[in-house]
PDB file of C-alpha atoms and ligand atoms in Angstrom:
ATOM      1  CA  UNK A   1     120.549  15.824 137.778  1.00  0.00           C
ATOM      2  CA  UNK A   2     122.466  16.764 140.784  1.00  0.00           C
ATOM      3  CA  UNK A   3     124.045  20.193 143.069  1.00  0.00           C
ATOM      4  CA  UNK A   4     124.273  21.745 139.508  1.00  0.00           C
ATOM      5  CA  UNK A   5     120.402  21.744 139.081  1.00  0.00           C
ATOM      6  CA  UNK A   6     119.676  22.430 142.194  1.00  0.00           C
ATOM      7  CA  UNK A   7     121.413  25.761 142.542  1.00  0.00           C
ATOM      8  CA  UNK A   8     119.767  26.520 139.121  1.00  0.00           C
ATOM      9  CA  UNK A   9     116.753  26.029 140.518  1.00  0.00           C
ATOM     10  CA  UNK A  10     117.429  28.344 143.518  1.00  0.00           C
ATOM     11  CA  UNK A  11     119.069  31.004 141.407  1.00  0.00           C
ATOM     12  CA  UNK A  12     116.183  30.823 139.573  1.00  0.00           C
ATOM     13  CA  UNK A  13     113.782  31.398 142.673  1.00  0.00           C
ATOM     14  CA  UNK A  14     116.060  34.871 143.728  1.00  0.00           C
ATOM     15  CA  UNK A  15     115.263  35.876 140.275  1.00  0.00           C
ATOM     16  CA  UNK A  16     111.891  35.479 140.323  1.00  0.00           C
ATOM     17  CA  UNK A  17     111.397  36.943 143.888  1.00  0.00           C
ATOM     18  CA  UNK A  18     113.415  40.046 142.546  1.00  0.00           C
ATOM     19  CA  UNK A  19     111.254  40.463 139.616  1.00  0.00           C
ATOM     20  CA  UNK A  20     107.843  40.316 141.928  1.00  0.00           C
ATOM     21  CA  UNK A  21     108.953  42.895 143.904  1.00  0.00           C
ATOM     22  CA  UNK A  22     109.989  45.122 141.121  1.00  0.00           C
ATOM     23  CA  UNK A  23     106.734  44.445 139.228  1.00  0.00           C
ATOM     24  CA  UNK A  24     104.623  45.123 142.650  1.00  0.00           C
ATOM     25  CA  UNK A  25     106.689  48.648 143.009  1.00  0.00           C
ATOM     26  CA  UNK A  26     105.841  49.348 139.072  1.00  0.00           C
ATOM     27  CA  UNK A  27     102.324  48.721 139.522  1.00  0.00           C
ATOM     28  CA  UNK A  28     102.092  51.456 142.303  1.00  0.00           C
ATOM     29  CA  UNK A  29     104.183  53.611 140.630  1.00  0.00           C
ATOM     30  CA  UNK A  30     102.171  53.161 137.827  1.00  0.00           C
ATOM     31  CA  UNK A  31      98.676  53.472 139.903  1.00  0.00           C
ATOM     32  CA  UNK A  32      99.883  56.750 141.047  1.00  0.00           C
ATOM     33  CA  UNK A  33     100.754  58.499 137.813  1.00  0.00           C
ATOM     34  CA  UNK A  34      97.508  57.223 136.392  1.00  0.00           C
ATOM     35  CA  UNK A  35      95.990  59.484 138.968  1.00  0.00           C
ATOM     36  CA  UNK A  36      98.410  62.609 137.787  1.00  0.00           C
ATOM     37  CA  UNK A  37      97.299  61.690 134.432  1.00  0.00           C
ATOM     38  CA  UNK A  38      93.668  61.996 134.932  1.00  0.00           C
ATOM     39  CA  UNK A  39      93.537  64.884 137.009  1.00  0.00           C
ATOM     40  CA  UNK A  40      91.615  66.897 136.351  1.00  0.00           C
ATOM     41  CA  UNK A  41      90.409  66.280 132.582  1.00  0.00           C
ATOM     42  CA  UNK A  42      90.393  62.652 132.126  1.00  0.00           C
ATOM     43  CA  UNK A  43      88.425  59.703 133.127  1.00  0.00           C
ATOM     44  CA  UNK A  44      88.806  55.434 132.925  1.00  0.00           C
ATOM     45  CA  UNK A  45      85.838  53.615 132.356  1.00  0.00           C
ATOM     46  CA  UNK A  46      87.186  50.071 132.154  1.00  0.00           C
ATOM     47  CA  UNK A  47      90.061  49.860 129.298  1.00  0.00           C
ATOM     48  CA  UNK A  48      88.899  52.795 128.111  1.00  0.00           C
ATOM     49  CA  UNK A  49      90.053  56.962 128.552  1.00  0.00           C
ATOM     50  CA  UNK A  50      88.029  59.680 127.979  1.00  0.00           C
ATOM     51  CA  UNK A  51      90.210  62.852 128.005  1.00  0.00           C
ATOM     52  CA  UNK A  52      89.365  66.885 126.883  1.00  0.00           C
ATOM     53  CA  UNK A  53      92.027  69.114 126.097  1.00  0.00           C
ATOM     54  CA  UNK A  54      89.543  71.901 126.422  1.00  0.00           C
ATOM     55  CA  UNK A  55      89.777  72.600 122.660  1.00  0.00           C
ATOM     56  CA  UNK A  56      85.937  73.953 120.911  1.00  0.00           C
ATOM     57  CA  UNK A  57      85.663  73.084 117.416  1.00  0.00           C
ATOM     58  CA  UNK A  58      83.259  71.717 115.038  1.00  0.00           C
ATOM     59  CA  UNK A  59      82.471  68.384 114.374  1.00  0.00           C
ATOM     60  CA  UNK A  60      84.678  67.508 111.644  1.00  0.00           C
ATOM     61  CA  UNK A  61      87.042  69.751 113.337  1.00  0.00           C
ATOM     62  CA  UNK A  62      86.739  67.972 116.601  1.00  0.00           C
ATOM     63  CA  UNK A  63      86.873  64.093 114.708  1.00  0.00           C
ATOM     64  CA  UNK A  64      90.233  65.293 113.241  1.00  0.00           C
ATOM     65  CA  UNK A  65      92.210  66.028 116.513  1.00  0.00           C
ATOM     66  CA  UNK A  66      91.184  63.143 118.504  1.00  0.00           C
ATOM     67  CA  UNK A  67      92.433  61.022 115.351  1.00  0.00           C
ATOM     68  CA  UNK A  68      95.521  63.105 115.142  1.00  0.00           C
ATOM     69  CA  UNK A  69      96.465  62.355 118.835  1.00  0.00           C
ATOM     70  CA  UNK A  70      95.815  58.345 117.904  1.00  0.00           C
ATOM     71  CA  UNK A  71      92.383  58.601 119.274  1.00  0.00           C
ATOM     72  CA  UNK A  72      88.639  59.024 118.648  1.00  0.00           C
ATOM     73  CA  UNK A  73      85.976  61.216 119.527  1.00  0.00           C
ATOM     74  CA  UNK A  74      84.149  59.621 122.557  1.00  0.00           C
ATOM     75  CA  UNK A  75      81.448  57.265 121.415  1.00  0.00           C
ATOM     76  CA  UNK A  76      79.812  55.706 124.665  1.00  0.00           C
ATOM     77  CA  UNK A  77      78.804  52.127 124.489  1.00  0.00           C
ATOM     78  CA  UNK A  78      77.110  51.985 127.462  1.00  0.00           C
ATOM     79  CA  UNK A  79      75.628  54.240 130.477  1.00  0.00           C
ATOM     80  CA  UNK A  80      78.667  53.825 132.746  1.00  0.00           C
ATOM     81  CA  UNK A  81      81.130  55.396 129.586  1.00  0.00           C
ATOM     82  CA  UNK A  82      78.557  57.825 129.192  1.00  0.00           C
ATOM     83  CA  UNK A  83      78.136  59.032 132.855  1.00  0.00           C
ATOM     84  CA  UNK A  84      82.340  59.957 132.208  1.00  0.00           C
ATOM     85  CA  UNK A  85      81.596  61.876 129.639  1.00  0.00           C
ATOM     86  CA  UNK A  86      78.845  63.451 131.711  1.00  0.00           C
ATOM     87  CA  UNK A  87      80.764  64.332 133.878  1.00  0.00           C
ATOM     88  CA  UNK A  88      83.451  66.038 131.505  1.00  0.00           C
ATOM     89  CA  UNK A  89      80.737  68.608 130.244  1.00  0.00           C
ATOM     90  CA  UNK A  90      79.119  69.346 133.847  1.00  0.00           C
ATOM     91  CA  UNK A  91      83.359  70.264 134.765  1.00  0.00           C
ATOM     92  CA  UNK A  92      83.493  72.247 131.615  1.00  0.00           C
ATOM     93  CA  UNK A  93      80.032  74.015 131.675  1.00  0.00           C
ATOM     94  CA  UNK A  94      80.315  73.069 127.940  1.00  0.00           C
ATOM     95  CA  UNK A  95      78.318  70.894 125.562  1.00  0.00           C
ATOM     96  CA  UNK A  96      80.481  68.035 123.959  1.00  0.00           C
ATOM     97  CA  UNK A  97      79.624  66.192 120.644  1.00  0.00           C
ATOM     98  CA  UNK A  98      79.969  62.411 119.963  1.00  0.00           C
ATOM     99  CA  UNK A  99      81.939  60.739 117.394  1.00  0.00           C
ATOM    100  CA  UNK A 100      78.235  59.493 116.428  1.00  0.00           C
ATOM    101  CA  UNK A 101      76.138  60.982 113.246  1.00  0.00           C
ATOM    102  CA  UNK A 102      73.431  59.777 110.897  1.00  0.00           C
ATOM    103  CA  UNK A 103      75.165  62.094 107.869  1.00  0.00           C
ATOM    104  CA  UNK A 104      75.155  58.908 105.769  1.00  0.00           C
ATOM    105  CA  UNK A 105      71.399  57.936 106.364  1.00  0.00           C
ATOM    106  CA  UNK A 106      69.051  60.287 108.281  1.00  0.00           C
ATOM    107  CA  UNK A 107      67.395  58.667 111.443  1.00  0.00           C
ATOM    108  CA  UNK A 108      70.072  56.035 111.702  1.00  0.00           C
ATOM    109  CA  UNK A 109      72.807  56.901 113.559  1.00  0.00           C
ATOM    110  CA  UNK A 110      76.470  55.334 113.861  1.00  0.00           C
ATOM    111  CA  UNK A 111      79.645  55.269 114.640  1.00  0.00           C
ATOM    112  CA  UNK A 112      82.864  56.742 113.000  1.00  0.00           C
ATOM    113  CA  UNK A 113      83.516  53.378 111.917  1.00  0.00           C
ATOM    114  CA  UNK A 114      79.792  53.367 110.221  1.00  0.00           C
ATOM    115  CA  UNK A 115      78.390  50.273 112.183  1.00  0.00           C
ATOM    116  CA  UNK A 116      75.245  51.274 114.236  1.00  0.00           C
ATOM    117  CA  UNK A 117      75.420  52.382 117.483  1.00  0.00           C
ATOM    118  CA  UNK A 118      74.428  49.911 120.334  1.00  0.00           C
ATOM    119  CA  UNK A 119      73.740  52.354 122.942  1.00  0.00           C
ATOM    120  CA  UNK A 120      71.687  56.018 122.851  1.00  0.00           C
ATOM    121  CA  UNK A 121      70.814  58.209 125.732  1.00  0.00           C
ATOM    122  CA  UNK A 122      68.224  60.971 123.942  1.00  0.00           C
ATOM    123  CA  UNK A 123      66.559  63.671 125.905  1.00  0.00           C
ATOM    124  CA  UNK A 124      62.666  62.773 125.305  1.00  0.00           C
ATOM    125  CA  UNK A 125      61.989  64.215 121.461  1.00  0.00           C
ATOM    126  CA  UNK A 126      65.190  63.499 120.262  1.00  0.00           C
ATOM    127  CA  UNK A 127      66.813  63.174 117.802  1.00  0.00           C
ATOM    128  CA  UNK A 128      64.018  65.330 115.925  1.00  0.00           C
ATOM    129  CA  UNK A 129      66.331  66.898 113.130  1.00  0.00           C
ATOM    130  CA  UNK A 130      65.497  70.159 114.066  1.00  0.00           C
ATOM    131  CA  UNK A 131      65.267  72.608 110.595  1.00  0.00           C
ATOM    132  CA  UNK A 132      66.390  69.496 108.550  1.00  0.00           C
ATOM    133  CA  UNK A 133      69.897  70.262 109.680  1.00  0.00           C
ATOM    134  CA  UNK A 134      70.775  67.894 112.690  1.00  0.00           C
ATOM    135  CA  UNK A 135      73.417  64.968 112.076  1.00  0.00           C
ATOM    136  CA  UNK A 136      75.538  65.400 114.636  1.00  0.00           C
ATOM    137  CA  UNK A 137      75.247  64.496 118.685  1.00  0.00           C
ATOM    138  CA  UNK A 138      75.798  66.825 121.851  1.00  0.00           C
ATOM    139  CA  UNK A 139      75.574  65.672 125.275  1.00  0.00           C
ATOM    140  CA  UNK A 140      73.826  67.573 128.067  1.00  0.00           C
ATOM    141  CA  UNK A 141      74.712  68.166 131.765  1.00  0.00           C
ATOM    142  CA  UNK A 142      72.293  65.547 132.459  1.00  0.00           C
ATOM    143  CA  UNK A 143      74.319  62.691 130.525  1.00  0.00           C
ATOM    144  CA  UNK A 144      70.765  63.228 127.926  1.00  0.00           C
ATOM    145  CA  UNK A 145      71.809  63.675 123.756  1.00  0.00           C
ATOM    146  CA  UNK A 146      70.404  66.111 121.253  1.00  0.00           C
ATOM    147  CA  UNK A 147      71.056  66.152 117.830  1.00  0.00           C
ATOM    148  CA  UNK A 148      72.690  69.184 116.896  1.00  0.00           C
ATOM    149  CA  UNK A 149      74.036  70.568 113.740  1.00  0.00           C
ATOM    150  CA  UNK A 150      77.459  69.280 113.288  1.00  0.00           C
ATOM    151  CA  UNK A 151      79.104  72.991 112.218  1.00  0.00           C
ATOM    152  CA  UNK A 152      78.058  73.983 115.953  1.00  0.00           C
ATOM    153  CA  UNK A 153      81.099  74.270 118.228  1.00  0.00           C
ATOM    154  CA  UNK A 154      81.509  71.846 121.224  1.00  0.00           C
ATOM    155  CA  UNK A 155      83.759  70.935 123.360  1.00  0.00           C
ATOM    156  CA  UNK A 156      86.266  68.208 122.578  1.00  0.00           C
ATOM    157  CA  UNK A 157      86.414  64.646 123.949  1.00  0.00           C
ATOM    158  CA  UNK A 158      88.546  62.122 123.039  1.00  0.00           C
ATOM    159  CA  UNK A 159      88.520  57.810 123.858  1.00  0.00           C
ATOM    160  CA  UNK A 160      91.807  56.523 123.825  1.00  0.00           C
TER     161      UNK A 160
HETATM  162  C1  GMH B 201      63.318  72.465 118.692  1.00  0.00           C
HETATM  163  C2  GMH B 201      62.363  72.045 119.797  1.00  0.00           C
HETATM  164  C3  GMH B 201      63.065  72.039 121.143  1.00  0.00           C
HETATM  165  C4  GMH B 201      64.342  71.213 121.071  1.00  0.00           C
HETATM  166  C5  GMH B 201      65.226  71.689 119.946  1.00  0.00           C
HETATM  167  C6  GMH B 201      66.476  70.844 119.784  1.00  0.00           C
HETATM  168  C7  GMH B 201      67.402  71.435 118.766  1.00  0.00           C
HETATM  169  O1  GMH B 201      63.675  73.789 118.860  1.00  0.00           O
HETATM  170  O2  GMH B 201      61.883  70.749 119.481  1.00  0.00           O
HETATM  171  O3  GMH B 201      62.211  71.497 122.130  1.00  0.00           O
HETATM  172  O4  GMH B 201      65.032  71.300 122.294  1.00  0.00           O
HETATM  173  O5  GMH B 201      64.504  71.637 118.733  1.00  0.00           O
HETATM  174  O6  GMH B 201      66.106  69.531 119.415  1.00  0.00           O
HETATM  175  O7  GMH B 201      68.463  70.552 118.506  1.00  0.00           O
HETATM  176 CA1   CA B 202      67.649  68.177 118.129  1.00  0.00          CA
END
């Protein structure tokens, strides 16, 4: 291989060099309209968003348009996801409710996608299916869950 190669090579380099830059300006481009995005309703935990677009609605109500949007109602895995949430309702001044429920099987609550969930945060007493009527789960200013009758309204929060 001779000059021919070379020059590849170098053209090659340019090209490279070119597309670093551009990438480094997309990714503060990018960094910035993340923060547009988020302001004031939305939240990142990790890959994940938690977002409210202020709508009230019942559960079933409230499952439906997070799924329509290509979503899911928020269902916290851990404290850190939860603490977003949290922080959603204390904004608000309004109780949210989880994409979590023990319709299926009283005392055993899960997910949307029916596994079990694999993190709780319940205010001391609950879940104490209050009446007989409490499958559904709302979150309190203090990050703590009750379980709440899911034809309550609440306010919506989506994961995306
Ligand atoms: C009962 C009592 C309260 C509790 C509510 C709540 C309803 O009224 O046990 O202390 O706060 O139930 O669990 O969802
Ligand atoms: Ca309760």
């Amino acid at each position: 291989r001779g000059d021919s190669g070379l020059s590849e090579i170098n053209l090659l380099k340019r090209q490279v060099s070119t597309l670093e830059g551009q990438l480094r300006a997309l990714q503060s481009s990018f960094s910035k309209y993340k923060k547009v995005i988020m302001f004031p309703n939305g939240r990142i935990v990790g890959e994940k968003i938690f977002m409210t677009s202020g709508y009230e609605g019942n559960f079933d109500s409230l499952k439906q348009r997070c799924s329509q949007a290509g979503g899911q109602l928020a269902s916290p895995q851990n404290a850190a996801e939860n603490a977003a949430i949290q922080q959603i309702v204390v904004l608000y001044n309004k109780l949210v409710f989880l994409g979590i429920n023990d319709i299926q099987t009283e005392g055993r609550f899960k997910y949307l996608n029916g596994e079990n969930i694999v993190y709780s945060n319940w205010q001391t007493g609950e879940p104490n299916n209050d009446k007989g009527i409490e499958d559904c789960v709302e979150v309190y200013s203090s990050g703590k869950w009750n379980d709440k009758s899911c034809g309550e309204k609440r306010l919506i929060v989506c994961e995306f």
